[in-house]
GROMACS .gro file of C-alpha atoms in nm:
model
  273
    1UNK     CA    1   3.260   2.926  -1.493
    2UNK     CA    2   3.569   3.102  -1.631
    3UNK     CA    3   3.874   2.900  -1.740
    4UNK     CA    4   4.070   3.051  -1.454
    5UNK     CA    5   3.812   2.946  -1.193
    6UNK     CA    6   3.794   2.593  -1.340
    7UNK     CA    7   4.172   2.563  -1.324
    8UNK     CA    8   4.185   2.672  -0.960
    9UNK     CA    9   3.899   2.443  -0.858
   10UNK     CA   10   4.052   2.138  -1.025
   11UNK     CA   11   4.390   2.205  -0.871
   12UNK     CA   12   4.236   2.246  -0.526
   13UNK     CA   13   4.060   1.910  -0.553
   14UNK     CA   14   4.380   1.736  -0.659
   15UNK     CA   15   4.575   1.888  -0.372
   16UNK     CA   16   4.300   1.801  -0.124
   17UNK     CA   17   4.323   1.437  -0.226
   18UNK     CA   18   4.697   1.448  -0.171
   19UNK     CA   19   4.660   1.610   0.171
   20UNK     CA   20   4.389   1.389   0.317
   21UNK     CA   21   4.402   1.067   0.114
   22UNK     CA   22   4.702   0.929   0.302
   23UNK     CA   23   4.855   0.617   0.156
   24UNK     CA   24   4.862   0.308   0.375
   25UNK     CA   25   5.224   0.190   0.397
   26UNK     CA   26   5.334  -0.162   0.477
   27UNK     CA   27   5.449  -0.189   0.838
   28UNK     CA   28   5.298   0.145   0.937
   29UNK     CA   29   5.037   0.161   1.213
   30UNK     CA   30   4.708   0.322   1.110
   31UNK     CA   31   4.503   0.481   1.391
   32UNK     CA   32   4.195   0.700   1.424
   33UNK     CA   33   4.156   1.018   1.626
   34UNK     CA   34   3.909   0.876   1.874
   35UNK     CA   35   3.872   0.589   2.118
   36UNK     CA   36   3.616   0.402   1.908
   37UNK     CA   37   3.846   0.252   1.647
   38UNK     CA   38   4.142   0.019   1.709
   39UNK     CA   39   4.474   0.072   1.531
   40UNK     CA   40   4.588  -0.165   1.256
   41UNK     CA   41   4.910  -0.257   1.078
   42UNK     CA   42   4.929  -0.421   0.736
   43UNK     CA   43   5.256  -0.615   0.709
   44UNK     CA   44   5.318  -0.691   0.343
   45UNK     CA   45   5.637  -0.860   0.216
   46UNK     CA   46   5.715  -0.835  -0.153
   47UNK     CA   47   5.972  -1.113  -0.131
   48UNK     CA   48   5.807  -1.450  -0.074
   49UNK     CA   49   6.104  -1.564   0.135
   50UNK     CA   50   6.034  -1.286   0.387
   51UNK     CA   51   5.675  -1.387   0.458
   52UNK     CA   52   5.602  -1.561   0.786
   53UNK     CA   53   5.410  -1.850   0.937
   54UNK     CA   54   5.108  -1.808   1.162
   55UNK     CA   55   5.308  -1.846   1.489
   56UNK     CA   56   5.567  -1.596   1.363
   57UNK     CA   57   5.300  -1.344   1.265
   58UNK     CA   58   5.127  -1.387   1.599
   59UNK     CA   59   5.454  -1.331   1.786
   60UNK     CA   60   5.536  -1.021   1.577
   61UNK     CA   61   5.204  -0.857   1.667
   62UNK     CA   62   5.224  -0.951   2.034
   63UNK     CA   63   5.580  -0.816   2.059
   64UNK     CA   64   5.432  -0.471   1.985
   65UNK     CA   65   5.154  -0.504   2.244
   66UNK     CA   66   4.904  -0.602   1.975
   67UNK     CA   67   4.749  -0.920   1.838
   68UNK     CA   68   4.671  -1.078   1.505
   69UNK     CA   69   4.358  -0.926   1.359
   70UNK     CA   70   4.020  -1.021   1.501
   71UNK     CA   71   3.705  -0.897   1.324
   72UNK     CA   72   3.397  -0.803   1.524
   73UNK     CA   73   3.150  -0.744   1.242
   74UNK     CA   74   3.102  -0.671   0.873
   75UNK     CA   75   3.176  -0.300   0.924
   76UNK     CA   76   3.524  -0.380   1.053
   77UNK     CA   77   3.573  -0.626   0.767
   78UNK     CA   78   3.490  -0.350   0.517
   79UNK     CA   79   3.730  -0.114   0.692
   80UNK     CA   80   4.014  -0.364   0.658
   81UNK     CA   81   3.924  -0.416   0.293
   82UNK     CA   82   3.948  -0.042   0.229
   83UNK     CA   83   4.290  -0.027   0.398
   84UNK     CA   84   4.413  -0.318   0.187
   85UNK     CA   85   4.278  -0.156  -0.128
   86UNK     CA   86   4.467   0.160  -0.037
   87UNK     CA   87   4.783  -0.039   0.031
   88UNK     CA   88   4.760  -0.238  -0.292
   89UNK     CA   89   4.630   0.030  -0.531
   90UNK     CA   90   4.774   0.014  -0.885
   91UNK     CA   91   5.130   0.130  -0.912
   92UNK     CA   92   5.226   0.040  -0.556
   93UNK     CA   93   5.406  -0.276  -0.662
   94UNK     CA   94   5.186  -0.497  -0.442
   95UNK     CA   95   5.089  -0.834  -0.592
   96UNK     CA   96   4.913  -1.148  -0.477
   97UNK     CA   97   4.965  -1.247  -0.116
   98UNK     CA   98   4.720  -1.358   0.153
   99UNK     CA   99   4.720  -1.207   0.503
  100UNK     CA  100   4.714  -1.400   0.829
  101UNK     CA  101   4.436  -1.300   1.068
  102UNK     CA  102   4.396  -1.415   1.427
  103UNK     CA  103   4.143  -1.694   1.374
  104UNK     CA  104   4.268  -2.049   1.431
  105UNK     CA  105   4.149  -2.393   1.535
  106UNK     CA  106   4.285  -2.553   1.848
  107UNK     CA  107   4.176  -2.909   1.791
  108UNK     CA  108   4.185  -3.208   1.560
  109UNK     CA  109   3.838  -3.171   1.409
  110UNK     CA  110   3.815  -3.301   1.056
  111UNK     CA  111   3.557  -3.214   0.790
  112UNK     CA  112   3.270  -3.284   1.026
  113UNK     CA  113   2.998  -3.031   1.097
  114UNK     CA  114   3.161  -2.942   1.431
  115UNK     CA  115   3.484  -2.822   1.271
  116UNK     CA  116   3.381  -2.459   1.196
  117UNK     CA  117   3.273  -2.416   1.559
  118UNK     CA  118   3.623  -2.499   1.684
  119UNK     CA  119   3.780  -2.182   1.544
  120UNK     CA  120   3.868  -1.910   1.794
  121UNK     CA  121   4.042  -1.572   1.799
  122UNK     CA  122   4.400  -1.551   1.927
  123UNK     CA  123   4.324  -1.226   2.114
  124UNK     CA  124   4.044  -1.398   2.310
  125UNK     CA  125   3.773  -1.208   2.122
  126UNK     CA  126   3.429  -1.373   2.140
  127UNK     CA  127   3.320  -1.244   1.799
  128UNK     CA  128   3.109  -1.490   1.602
  129UNK     CA  129   3.148  -1.298   1.277
  130UNK     CA  130   3.282  -1.509   0.989
  131UNK     CA  131   3.353  -1.435   0.623
  132UNK     CA  132   3.448  -1.777   0.484
  133UNK     CA  133   3.504  -1.831   0.114
  134UNK     CA  134   3.276  -2.087  -0.052
  135UNK     CA  135   3.341  -2.444   0.073
  136UNK     CA  136   3.562  -2.318   0.355
  137UNK     CA  137   3.684  -2.407   0.609
  138UNK     CA  138   3.815  -2.732   0.473
  139UNK     CA  139   3.955  -2.831   0.815
  140UNK     CA  140   4.179  -3.138   0.827
  141UNK     CA  141   4.540  -3.025   0.877
  142UNK     CA  142   4.452  -2.663   0.789
  143UNK     CA  143   4.401  -2.490   1.124
  144UNK     CA  144   4.502  -2.125   1.074
  145UNK     CA  145   4.310  -1.863   0.877
  146UNK     CA  146   4.414  -1.615   0.611
  147UNK     CA  147   4.227  -1.334   0.442
  148UNK     CA  148   4.248  -1.390   0.068
  149UNK     CA  149   4.432  -1.135  -0.144
  150UNK     CA  150   4.483  -1.282  -0.491
  151UNK     CA  151   4.363  -1.017  -0.739
  152UNK     CA  152   4.527  -1.188  -1.038
  153UNK     CA  153   4.376  -1.532  -0.973
  154UNK     CA  154   4.080  -1.651  -1.177
  155UNK     CA  155   3.754  -1.638  -0.977
  156UNK     CA  156   3.635  -1.962  -0.818
  157UNK     CA  157   3.297  -2.083  -0.696
  158UNK     CA  158   3.280  -1.801  -0.444
  159UNK     CA  159   3.394  -1.531  -0.683
  160UNK     CA  160   3.732  -1.352  -0.679
  161UNK     CA  161   3.978  -1.456  -0.411
  162UNK     CA  162   3.966  -1.120  -0.239
  163UNK     CA  163   3.911  -1.058   0.134
  164UNK     CA  164   3.716  -1.378   0.210
  165UNK     CA  165   3.869  -1.620   0.461
  166UNK     CA  166   4.038  -1.952   0.406
  167UNK     CA  167   4.193  -2.199   0.649
  168UNK     CA  168   4.551  -2.296   0.569
  169UNK     CA  169   4.836  -2.491   0.721
  170UNK     CA  170   4.989  -2.286   1.002
  171UNK     CA  171   5.343  -2.327   0.871
  172UNK     CA  172   5.264  -2.165   0.536
  173UNK     CA  173   5.423  -1.827   0.465
  174UNK     CA  174   5.198  -1.523   0.430
  175UNK     CA  175   5.165  -1.154   0.509
  176UNK     CA  176   4.976  -1.056   0.824
  177UNK     CA  177   4.756  -0.789   0.986
  178UNK     CA  178   4.798  -0.671   1.346
  179UNK     CA  179   4.540  -0.502   1.566
  180UNK     CA  180   4.613  -0.268   1.858
  181UNK     CA  181   4.426  -0.077   2.126
  182UNK     CA  182   4.301   0.271   2.018
  183UNK     CA  183   4.539   0.564   2.036
  184UNK     CA  184   4.476   0.937   2.020
  185UNK     CA  185   4.672   1.185   1.813
  186UNK     CA  186   4.576   1.538   1.930
  187UNK     CA  187   4.679   1.691   1.597
  188UNK     CA  188   4.450   1.468   1.385
  189UNK     CA  189   4.087   1.554   1.296
  190UNK     CA  190   3.816   1.337   1.450
  191UNK     CA  191   3.737   1.019   1.255
  192UNK     CA  192   4.033   1.074   1.020
  193UNK     CA  193   4.302   0.804   1.019
  194UNK     CA  194   4.656   0.897   1.107
  195UNK     CA  195   4.981   0.706   1.111
  196UNK     CA  196   5.220   0.638   1.398
  197UNK     CA  197   5.574   0.512   1.405
  198UNK     CA  198   5.652   0.171   1.542
  199UNK     CA  199   5.962   0.000   1.680
  200UNK     CA  200   6.179  -0.154   1.410
  201UNK     CA  201   6.029  -0.465   1.261
  202UNK     CA  202   6.274  -0.756   1.253
  203UNK     CA  203   6.156  -0.851   0.905
  204UNK     CA  204   6.298  -0.685   0.597
  205UNK     CA  205   6.087  -0.503   0.339
  206UNK     CA  206   5.852  -0.361   0.602
  207UNK     CA  207   5.857   0.015   0.576
  208UNK     CA  208   5.835   0.209   0.903
  209UNK     CA  209   5.763   0.581   0.873
  210UNK     CA  210   5.767   0.853   1.134
  211UNK     CA  211   5.470   1.055   1.250
  212UNK     CA  212   5.404   1.342   1.486
  213UNK     CA  213   5.334   1.713   1.471
  214UNK     CA  214   5.616   1.813   1.234
  215UNK     CA  215   5.570   1.527   0.982
  216UNK     CA  216   5.193   1.589   0.980
  217UNK     CA  217   5.244   1.960   0.911
  218UNK     CA  218   5.493   1.886   0.635
  219UNK     CA  219   5.254   1.635   0.478
  220UNK     CA  220   4.976   1.894   0.467
  221UNK     CA  221   5.192   2.187   0.353
  222UNK     CA  222   5.389   2.018   0.075
  223UNK     CA  223   5.084   1.919  -0.138
  224UNK     CA  224   4.962   2.281  -0.125
  225UNK     CA  225   5.277   2.419  -0.291
  226UNK     CA  226   5.163   2.335  -0.649
  227UNK     CA  227   4.828   2.496  -0.574
  228UNK     CA  228   4.991   2.817  -0.450
  229UNK     CA  229   5.220   2.829  -0.753
  230UNK     CA  230   4.929   2.780  -0.993
  231UNK     CA  231   4.729   3.050  -0.814
  232UNK     CA  232   5.020   3.294  -0.848
  233UNK     CA  233   5.072   3.209  -1.216
  234UNK     CA  234   4.699   3.233  -1.294
  235UNK     CA  235   4.667   3.560  -1.102
  236UNK     CA  236   4.970   3.709  -1.279
  237UNK     CA  237   4.838   3.599  -1.620
  238UNK     CA  238   4.497   3.746  -1.548
  239UNK     CA  239   4.645   4.078  -1.434
  240UNK     CA  240   4.871   4.094  -1.741
  241UNK     CA  241   4.579   4.036  -1.978
  242UNK     CA  242   4.368   4.301  -1.805
  243UNK     CA  243   4.657   4.548  -1.824
  244UNK     CA  244   4.707   4.482  -2.196
  245UNK     CA  245   4.337   4.535  -2.266
  246UNK     CA  246   4.338   4.855  -2.063
  247UNK     CA  247   4.637   4.991  -2.257
  248UNK     CA  248   4.472   4.902  -2.587
  249UNK     CA  249   4.157   5.094  -2.502
  250UNK     CA  250   4.359   5.396  -2.383
  251UNK     CA  251   4.567   5.418  -2.703
  252UNK     CA  252   4.295   5.371  -2.968
  253UNK     CA  253   3.947   5.466  -2.861
  254UNK     CA  254   3.984   5.834  -2.749
  255UNK     CA  255   4.226   5.941  -3.028
  256UNK     CA  256   4.024   5.783  -3.304
  257UNK     CA  257   3.705   5.949  -3.183
  258UNK     CA  258   3.866   6.299  -3.166
  259UNK     CA  259   4.028   6.268  -3.510
  260UNK     CA  260   3.697   6.175  -3.672
  261UNK     CA  261   3.517   6.475  -3.522
  262UNK     CA  262   3.796   6.709  -3.635
  263UNK     CA  263   3.786   6.596  -3.998
  264UNK     CA  264   3.409   6.612  -4.020
  265UNK     CA  265   3.402   6.970  -3.893
  266UNK     CA  266   3.652   7.094  -4.153
  267UNK     CA  267   3.462   6.937  -4.443
  268UNK     CA  268   3.133   7.087  -4.337
  269UNK     CA  269   3.295   7.432  -4.311
  270UNK     CA  270   3.428   7.411  -4.667
  271UNK     CA  271   3.092   7.323  -4.812
  272UNK     CA  272   2.925   7.625  -4.654
  273UNK     CA  273   3.181   7.864  -4.801
   0.00000   0.00000   0.00000
């Protein structure tokens, strides 16, 4: 593959990642272009003082016609993990901070064997899927559930404190994840996530971004500008080099060949005389 082709291919791959690898933004609803997937919102607060209790997180989701996250199966758990990984990728300024989900215990069960069976989903889901961390739930006064997100903490008995569940006191302050009914964006490709705007969140540090036809077009077009510029520069460079080579052949090859034939003919004539 020529250097020019390698350059164009590498640039195209980088621009494609920018166009389709949308970043998950705190406070922004993430949906899919079908009716199979719910929408989600990751509410992350950098300032600890802005994080909320379980009742506050539940109210915030319900005020937007949603609910705190319920998880139906392992596939949905993995999807949420991928969204959190996108949200908290290096350089985003996101640090440790667990996320409230919609599982809670409405009862006074202690550390008996019946305690884990008392947990239920706040959106009335009947899902029996659980992803408890080792030795959890501890029950007692801890009745509300968070999804661990402590990448800088040393691993414990159950490994890193990432994405497993832990019961905590309901008045503790954490981030939270909302879940909404599916929505359809006619401009989005099937199975690809897209992002919709939401009413203003009463909490600070939650970023709300717009979406729609014009923002989507801008988001696709802008990453292609560097590719177009590189293509133009590479094409111009290639044409210039070809032109220089063509001029070089035109100036040297024909004249040199004619001059050599002319000199040889004169010498041979002199020898015969």
